[in-house]
PDB file of C-alpha atoms in Angstrom:
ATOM      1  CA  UNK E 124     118.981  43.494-103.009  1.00  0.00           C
ATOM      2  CA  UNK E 125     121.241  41.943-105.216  1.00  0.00           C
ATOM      3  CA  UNK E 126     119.651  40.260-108.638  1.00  0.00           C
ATOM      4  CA  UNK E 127     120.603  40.231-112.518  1.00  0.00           C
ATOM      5  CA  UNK E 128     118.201  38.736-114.542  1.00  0.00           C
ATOM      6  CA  UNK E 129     118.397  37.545-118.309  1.00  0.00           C
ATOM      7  CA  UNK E 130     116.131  36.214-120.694  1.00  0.00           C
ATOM      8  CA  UNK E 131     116.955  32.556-120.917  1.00  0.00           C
ATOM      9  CA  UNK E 132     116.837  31.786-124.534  1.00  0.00           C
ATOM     10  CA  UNK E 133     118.110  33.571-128.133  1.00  0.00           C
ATOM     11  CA  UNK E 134     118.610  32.063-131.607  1.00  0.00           C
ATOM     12  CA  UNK E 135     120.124  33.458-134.279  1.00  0.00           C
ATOM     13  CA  UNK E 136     120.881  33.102-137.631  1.00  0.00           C
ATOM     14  CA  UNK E 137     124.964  32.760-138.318  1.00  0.00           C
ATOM     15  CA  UNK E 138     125.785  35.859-140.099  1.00  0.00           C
ATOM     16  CA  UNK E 139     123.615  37.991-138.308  1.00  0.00           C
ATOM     17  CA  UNK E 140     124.215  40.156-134.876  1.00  0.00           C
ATOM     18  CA  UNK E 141     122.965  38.886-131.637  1.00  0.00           C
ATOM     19  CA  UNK E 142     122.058  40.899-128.701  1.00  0.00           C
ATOM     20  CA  UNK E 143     122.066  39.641-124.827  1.00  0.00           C
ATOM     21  CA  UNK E 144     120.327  41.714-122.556  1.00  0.00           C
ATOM     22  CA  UNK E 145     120.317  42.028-118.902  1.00  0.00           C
ATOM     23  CA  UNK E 146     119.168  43.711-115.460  1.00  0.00           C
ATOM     24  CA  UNK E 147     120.867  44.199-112.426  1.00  0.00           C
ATOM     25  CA  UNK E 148     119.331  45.827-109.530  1.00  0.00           C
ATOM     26  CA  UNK E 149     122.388  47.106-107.356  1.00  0.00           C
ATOM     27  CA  UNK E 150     123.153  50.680-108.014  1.00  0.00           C
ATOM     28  CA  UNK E 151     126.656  50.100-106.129  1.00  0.00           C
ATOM     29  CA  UNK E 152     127.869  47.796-109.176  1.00  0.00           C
ATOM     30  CA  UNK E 153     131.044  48.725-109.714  1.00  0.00           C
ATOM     31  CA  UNK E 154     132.169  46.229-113.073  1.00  0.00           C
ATOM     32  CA  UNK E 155     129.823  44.817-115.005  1.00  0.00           C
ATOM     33  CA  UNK E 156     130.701  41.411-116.855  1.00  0.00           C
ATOM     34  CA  UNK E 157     129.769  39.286-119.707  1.00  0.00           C
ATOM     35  CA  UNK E 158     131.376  35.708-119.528  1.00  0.00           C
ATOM     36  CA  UNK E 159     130.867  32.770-122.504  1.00  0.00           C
ATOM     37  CA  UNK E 160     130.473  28.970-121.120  1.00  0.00           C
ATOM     38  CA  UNK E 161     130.627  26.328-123.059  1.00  0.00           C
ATOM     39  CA  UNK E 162     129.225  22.478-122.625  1.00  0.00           C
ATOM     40  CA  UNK E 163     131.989  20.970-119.651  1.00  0.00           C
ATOM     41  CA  UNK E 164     133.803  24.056-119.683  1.00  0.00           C
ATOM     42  CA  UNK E 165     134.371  26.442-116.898  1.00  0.00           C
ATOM     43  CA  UNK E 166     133.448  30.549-117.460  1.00  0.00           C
ATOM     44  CA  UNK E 167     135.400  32.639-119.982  1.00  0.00           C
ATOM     45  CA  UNK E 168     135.539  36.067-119.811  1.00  0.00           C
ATOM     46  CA  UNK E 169     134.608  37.972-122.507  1.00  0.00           C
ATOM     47  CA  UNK E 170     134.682  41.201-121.223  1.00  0.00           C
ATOM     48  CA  UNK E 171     133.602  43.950-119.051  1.00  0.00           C
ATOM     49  CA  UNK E 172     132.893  47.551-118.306  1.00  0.00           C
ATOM     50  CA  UNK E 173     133.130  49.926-115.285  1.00  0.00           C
ATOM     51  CA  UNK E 174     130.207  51.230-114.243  1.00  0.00           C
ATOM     52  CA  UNK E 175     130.669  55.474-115.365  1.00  0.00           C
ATOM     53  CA  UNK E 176     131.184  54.057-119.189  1.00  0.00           C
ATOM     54  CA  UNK E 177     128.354  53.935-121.715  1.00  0.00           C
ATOM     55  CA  UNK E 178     129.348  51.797-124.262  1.00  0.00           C
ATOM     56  CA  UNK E 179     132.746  49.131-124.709  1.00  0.00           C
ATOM     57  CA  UNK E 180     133.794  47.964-128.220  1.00  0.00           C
ATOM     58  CA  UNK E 181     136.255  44.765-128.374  1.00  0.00           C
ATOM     59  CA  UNK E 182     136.194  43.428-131.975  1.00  0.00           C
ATOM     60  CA  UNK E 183     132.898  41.906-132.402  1.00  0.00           C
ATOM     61  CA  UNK E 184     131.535  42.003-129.201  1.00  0.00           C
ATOM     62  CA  UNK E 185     129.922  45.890-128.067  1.00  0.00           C
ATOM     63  CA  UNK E 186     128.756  45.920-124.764  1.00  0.00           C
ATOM     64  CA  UNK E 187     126.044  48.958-124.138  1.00  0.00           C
ATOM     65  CA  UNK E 188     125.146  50.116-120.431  1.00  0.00           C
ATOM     66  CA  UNK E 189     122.068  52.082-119.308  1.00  0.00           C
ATOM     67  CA  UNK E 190     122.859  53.016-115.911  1.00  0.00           C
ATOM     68  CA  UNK E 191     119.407  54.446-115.189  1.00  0.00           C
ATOM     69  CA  UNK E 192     117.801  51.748-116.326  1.00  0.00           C
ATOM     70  CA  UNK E 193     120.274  49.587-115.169  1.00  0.00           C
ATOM     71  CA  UNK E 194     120.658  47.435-118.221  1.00  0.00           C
ATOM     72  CA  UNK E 195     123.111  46.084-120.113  1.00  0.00           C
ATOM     73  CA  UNK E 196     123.341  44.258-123.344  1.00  0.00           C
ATOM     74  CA  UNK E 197     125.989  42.516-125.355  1.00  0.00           C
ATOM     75  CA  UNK E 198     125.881  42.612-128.963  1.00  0.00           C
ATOM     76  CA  UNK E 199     127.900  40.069-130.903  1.00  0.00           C
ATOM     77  CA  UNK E 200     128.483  41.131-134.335  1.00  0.00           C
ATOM     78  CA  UNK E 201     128.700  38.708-137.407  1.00  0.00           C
ATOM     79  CA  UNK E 202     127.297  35.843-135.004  1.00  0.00           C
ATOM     80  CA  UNK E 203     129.301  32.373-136.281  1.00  0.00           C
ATOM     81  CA  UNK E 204     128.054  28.957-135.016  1.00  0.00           C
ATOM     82  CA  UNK E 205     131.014  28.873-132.566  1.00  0.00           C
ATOM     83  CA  UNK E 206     129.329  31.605-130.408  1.00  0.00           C
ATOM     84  CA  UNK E 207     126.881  29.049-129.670  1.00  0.00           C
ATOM     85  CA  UNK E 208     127.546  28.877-125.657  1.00  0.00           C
ATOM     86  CA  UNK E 209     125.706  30.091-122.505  1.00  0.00           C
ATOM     87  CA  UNK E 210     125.929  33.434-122.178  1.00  0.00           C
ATOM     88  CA  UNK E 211     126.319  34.973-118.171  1.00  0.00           C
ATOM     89  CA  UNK E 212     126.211  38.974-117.219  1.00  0.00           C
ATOM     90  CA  UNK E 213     127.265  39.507-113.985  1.00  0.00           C
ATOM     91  CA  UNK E 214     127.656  42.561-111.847  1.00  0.00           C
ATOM     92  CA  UNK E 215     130.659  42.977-109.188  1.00  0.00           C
ATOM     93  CA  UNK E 216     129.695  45.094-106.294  1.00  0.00           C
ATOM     94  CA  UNK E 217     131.154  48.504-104.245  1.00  0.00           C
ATOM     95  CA  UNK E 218     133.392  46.682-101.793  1.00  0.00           C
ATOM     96  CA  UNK E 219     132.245  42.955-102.828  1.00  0.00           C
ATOM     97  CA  UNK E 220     136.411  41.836-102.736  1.00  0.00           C
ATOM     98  CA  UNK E 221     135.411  40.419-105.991  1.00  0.00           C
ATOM     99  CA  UNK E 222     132.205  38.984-105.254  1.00  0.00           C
ATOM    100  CA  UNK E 223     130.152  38.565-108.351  1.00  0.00           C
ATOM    101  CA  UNK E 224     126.902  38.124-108.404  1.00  0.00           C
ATOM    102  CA  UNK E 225     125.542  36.078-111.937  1.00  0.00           C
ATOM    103  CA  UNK E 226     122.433  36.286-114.106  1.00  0.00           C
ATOM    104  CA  UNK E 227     120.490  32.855-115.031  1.00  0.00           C
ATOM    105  CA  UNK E 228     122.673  32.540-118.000  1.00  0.00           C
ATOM    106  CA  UNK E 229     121.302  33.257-121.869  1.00  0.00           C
ATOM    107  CA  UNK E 230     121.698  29.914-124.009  1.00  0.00           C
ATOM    108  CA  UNK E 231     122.591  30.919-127.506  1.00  0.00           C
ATOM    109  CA  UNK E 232     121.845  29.088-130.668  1.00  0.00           C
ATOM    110  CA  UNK E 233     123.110  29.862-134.006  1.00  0.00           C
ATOM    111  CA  UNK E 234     121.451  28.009-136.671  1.00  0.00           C
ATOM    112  CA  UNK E 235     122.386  28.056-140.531  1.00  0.00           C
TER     113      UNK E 235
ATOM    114  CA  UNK S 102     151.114  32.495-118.457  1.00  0.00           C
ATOM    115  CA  UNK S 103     148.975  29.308-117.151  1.00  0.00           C
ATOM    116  CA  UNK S 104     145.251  30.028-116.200  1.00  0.00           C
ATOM    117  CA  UNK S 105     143.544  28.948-113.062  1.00  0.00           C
ATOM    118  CA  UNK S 106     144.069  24.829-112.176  1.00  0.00           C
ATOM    119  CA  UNK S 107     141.658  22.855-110.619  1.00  0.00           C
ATOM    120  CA  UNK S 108     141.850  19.820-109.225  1.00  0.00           C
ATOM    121  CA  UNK S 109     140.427  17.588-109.660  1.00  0.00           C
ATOM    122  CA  UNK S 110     138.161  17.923-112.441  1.00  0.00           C
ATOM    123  CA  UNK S 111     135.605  15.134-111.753  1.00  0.00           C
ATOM    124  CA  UNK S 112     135.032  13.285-108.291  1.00  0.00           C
ATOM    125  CA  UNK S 113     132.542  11.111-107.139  1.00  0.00           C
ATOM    126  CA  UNK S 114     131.590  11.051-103.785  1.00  0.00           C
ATOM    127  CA  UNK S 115     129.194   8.944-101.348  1.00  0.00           C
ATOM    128  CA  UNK S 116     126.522  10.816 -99.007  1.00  0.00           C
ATOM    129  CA  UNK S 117     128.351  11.276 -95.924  1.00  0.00           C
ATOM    130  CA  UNK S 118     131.940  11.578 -96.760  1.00  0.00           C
ATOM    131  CA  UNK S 119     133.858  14.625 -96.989  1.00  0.00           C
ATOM    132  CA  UNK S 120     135.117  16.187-100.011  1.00  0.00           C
ATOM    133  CA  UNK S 121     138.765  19.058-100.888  1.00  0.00           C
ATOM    134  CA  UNK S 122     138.953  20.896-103.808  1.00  0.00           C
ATOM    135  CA  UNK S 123     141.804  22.413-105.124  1.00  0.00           C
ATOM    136  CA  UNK S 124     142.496  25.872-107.112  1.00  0.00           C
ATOM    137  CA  UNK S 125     145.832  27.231-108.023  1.00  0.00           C
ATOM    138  CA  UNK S 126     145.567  30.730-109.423  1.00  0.00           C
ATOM    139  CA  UNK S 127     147.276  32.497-112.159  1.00  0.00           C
ATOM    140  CA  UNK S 128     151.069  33.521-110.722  1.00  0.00           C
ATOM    141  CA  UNK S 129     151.085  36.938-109.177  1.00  0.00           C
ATOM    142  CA  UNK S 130     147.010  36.742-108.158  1.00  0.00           C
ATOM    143  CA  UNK S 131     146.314  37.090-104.848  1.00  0.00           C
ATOM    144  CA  UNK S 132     142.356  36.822-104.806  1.00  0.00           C
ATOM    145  CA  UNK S 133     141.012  33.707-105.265  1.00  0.00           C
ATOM    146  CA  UNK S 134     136.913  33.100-105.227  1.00  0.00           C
ATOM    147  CA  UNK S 135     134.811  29.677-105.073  1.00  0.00           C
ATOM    148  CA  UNK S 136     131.040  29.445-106.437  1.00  0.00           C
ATOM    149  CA  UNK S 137     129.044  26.639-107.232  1.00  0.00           C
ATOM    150  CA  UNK S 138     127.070  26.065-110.575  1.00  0.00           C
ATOM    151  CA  UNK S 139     124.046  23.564-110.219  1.00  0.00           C
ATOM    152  CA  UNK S 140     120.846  23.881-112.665  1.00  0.00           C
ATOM    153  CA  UNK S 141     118.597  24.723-110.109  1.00  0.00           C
ATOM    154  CA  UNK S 142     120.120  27.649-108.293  1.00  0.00           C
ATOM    155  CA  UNK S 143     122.714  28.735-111.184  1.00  0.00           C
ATOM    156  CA  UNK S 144     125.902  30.698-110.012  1.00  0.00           C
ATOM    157  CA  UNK S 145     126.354  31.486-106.252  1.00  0.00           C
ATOM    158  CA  UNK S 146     129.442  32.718-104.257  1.00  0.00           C
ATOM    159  CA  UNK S 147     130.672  30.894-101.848  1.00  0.00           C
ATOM    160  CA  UNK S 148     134.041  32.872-100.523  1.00  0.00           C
ATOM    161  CA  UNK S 149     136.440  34.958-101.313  1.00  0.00           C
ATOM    162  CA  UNK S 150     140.382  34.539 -99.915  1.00  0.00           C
ATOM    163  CA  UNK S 151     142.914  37.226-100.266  1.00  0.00           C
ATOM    164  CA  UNK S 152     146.380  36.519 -98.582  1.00  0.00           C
ATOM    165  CA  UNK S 153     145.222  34.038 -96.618  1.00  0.00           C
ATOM    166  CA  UNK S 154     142.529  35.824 -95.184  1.00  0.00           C
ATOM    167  CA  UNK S 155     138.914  34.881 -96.062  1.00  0.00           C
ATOM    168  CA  UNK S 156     137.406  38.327 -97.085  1.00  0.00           C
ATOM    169  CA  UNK S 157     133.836  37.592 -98.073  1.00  0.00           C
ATOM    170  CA  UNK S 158     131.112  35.277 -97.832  1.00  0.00           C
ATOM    171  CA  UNK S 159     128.232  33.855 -99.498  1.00  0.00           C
ATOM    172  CA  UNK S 160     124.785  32.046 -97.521  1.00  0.00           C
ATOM    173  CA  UNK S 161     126.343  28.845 -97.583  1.00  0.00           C
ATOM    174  CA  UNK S 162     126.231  26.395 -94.460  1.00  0.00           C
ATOM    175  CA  UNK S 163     129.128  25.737 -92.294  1.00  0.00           C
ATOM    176  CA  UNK S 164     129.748  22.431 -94.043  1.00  0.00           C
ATOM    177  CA  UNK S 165     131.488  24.379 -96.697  1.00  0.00           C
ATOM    178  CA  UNK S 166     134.741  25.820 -96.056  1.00  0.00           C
ATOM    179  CA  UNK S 167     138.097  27.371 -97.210  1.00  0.00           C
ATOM    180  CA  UNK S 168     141.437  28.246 -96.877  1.00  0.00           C
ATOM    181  CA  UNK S 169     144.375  29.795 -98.638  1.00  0.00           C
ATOM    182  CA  UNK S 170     147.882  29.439 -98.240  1.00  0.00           C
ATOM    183  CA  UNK S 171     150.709  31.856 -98.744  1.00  0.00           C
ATOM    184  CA  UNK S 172     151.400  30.894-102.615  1.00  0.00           C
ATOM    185  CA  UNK S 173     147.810  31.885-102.815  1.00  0.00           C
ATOM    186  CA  UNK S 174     146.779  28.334-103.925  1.00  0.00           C
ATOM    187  CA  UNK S 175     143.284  27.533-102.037  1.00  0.00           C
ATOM    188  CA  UNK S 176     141.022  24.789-101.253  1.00  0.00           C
ATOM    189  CA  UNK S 177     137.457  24.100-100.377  1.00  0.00           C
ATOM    190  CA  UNK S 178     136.147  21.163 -98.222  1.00  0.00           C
ATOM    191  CA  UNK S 179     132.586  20.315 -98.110  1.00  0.00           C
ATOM    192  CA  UNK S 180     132.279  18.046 -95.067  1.00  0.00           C
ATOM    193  CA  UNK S 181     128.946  15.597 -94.022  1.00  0.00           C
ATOM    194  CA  UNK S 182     128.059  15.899 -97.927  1.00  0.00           C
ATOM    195  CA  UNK S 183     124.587  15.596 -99.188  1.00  0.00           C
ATOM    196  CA  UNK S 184     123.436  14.890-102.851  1.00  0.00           C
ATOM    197  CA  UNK S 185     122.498  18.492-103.626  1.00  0.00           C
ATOM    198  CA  UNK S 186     125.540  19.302-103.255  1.00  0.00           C
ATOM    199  CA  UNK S 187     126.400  17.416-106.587  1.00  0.00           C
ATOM    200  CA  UNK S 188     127.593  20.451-108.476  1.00  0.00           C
ATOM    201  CA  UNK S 189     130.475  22.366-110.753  1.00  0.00           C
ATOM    202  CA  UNK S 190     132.682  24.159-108.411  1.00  0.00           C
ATOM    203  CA  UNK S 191     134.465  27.188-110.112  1.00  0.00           C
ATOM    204  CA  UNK S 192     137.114  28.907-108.633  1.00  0.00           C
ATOM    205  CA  UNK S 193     138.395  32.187-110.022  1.00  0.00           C
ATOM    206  CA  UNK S 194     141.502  34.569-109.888  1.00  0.00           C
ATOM    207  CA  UNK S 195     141.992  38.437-109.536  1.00  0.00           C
ATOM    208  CA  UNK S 196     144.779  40.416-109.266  1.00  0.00           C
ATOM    209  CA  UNK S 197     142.783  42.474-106.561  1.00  0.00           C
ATOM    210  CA  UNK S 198     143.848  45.959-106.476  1.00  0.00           C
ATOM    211  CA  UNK S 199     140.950  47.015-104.144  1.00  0.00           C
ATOM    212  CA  UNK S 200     138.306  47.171-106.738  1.00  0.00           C
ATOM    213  CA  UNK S 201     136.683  44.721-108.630  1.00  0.00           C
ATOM    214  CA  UNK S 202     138.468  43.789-111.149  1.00  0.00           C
ATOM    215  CA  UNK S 203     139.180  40.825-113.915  1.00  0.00           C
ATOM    216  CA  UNK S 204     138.191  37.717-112.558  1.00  0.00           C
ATOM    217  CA  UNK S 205     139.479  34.569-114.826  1.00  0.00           C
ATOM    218  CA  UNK S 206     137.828  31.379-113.867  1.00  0.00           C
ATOM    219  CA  UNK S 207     139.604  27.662-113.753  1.00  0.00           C
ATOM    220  CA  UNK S 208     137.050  24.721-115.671  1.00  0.00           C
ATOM    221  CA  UNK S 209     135.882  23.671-112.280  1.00  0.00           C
ATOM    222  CA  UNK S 210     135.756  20.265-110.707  1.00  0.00           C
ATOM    223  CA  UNK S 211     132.566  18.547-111.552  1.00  0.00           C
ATOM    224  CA  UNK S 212     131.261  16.773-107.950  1.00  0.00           C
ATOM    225  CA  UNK S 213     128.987  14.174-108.176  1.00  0.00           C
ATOM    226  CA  UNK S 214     127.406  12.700-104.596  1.00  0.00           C
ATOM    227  CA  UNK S 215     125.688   9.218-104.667  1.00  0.00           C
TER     228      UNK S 215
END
């Protein structure tokens, strides 16, 4: 079946790194995505990695993938008080014509 | 280039009535996709349009539908609504080559049913 799961909650200290994890349970996933949403505001993307890659670097953000274990995390380097947002991994499937399916959303809190 | 429009961005609605929704895609996308946000149930698909032709859907009733037209702008229309469909609508764009791909998402239209 299709499912992505995240843990719901993460705070951090600004300054330090943050990681995001999530599951997905569709083996067919072809992209996997990260996307930032902040309070009123629609999804951004972040970014995203095809499915035969390990790892992604884009400035601060490193996304790892564990295909066997079907996991994927997002670590956000040098975490400011800005990243504070909602946090949503999604997976787009084998022949989905762009039909993504989205994790619960992580809520991310940078404190001082 | 612009991003994804959506109009409107807040509506308010009574039980009953029927409701369009607009998205206009970035120029040169030809995939456009519709999911609602609501606390409860988070992020589901609704459908997927590519050149006018509705390629996908989600486990939605047959109160919700959709349509594209040849520019590639699209609307939804939620007909007989009810209040749980109060909700953030999200459209996003893809240039679809086939694959999935980049999918950049408009701020939504926030609907509100009383």
């Amino acid at each position: 079946g299709e499912d992505v799961e995240q843990s719901l909650f993460l705070s951090v200290r600004e300054g330090d790194s943050s990681v995001i994890n999530c599951t997905y349970t569709d083996s067919s996933s072809t992209y996997l995505y990260w996307y930032k949403q902040e309070p009123g505001a629609g999804l951004q993307l972040l970014t995203y990695i095809f499915s035969n890659m390990d790892m992604k670097q884009d400035q601060r953000l490193t996304v790892l993938l564990n295909k066997k274990d079907k996991h994927l995390s997002l670590r956000i380097a040098d975490t400011q008080t800005g990243d504070s947002a909602i946090y949503f991994c999604a997976e787009g499937l084998s022949g989905g014509y762009n039909k993504l399916i989205f994790g619960a959303g992580t809520r991310l809190a940078v404190h001082p | 280039k612009a991003g994804v429009t959506q109009t409107p961005r807040y509506l308010i609605k009574t039980r009953g009535q029927q409701v369009t929704l607009s998205c206009s895609p970035i120029s040169g996308h030809r995939s456009v996709s519709w999911y609602q946000q609501t606390p409860g149930q988070g992020l589901q698909f609704l459908f997927e349009y590519f050149s006018e032709t509705q390629r996908n859907k989600g486990n939605f009733p047959g109160r919700f539908s959709g349509r594209q037209f040849s520019n590639s702008r699209s609307e939804m229309n939620v007909s007989t609504l009810e209040l749980g469909d109060s909700a953030l609508y999200l459209c996003a764009s893809s240039n679809d080559g086939g694959l999935n791909t980049e999918a950049f998402f408009g701020q939504g239209t926030r609907l509100t049913v009383v």
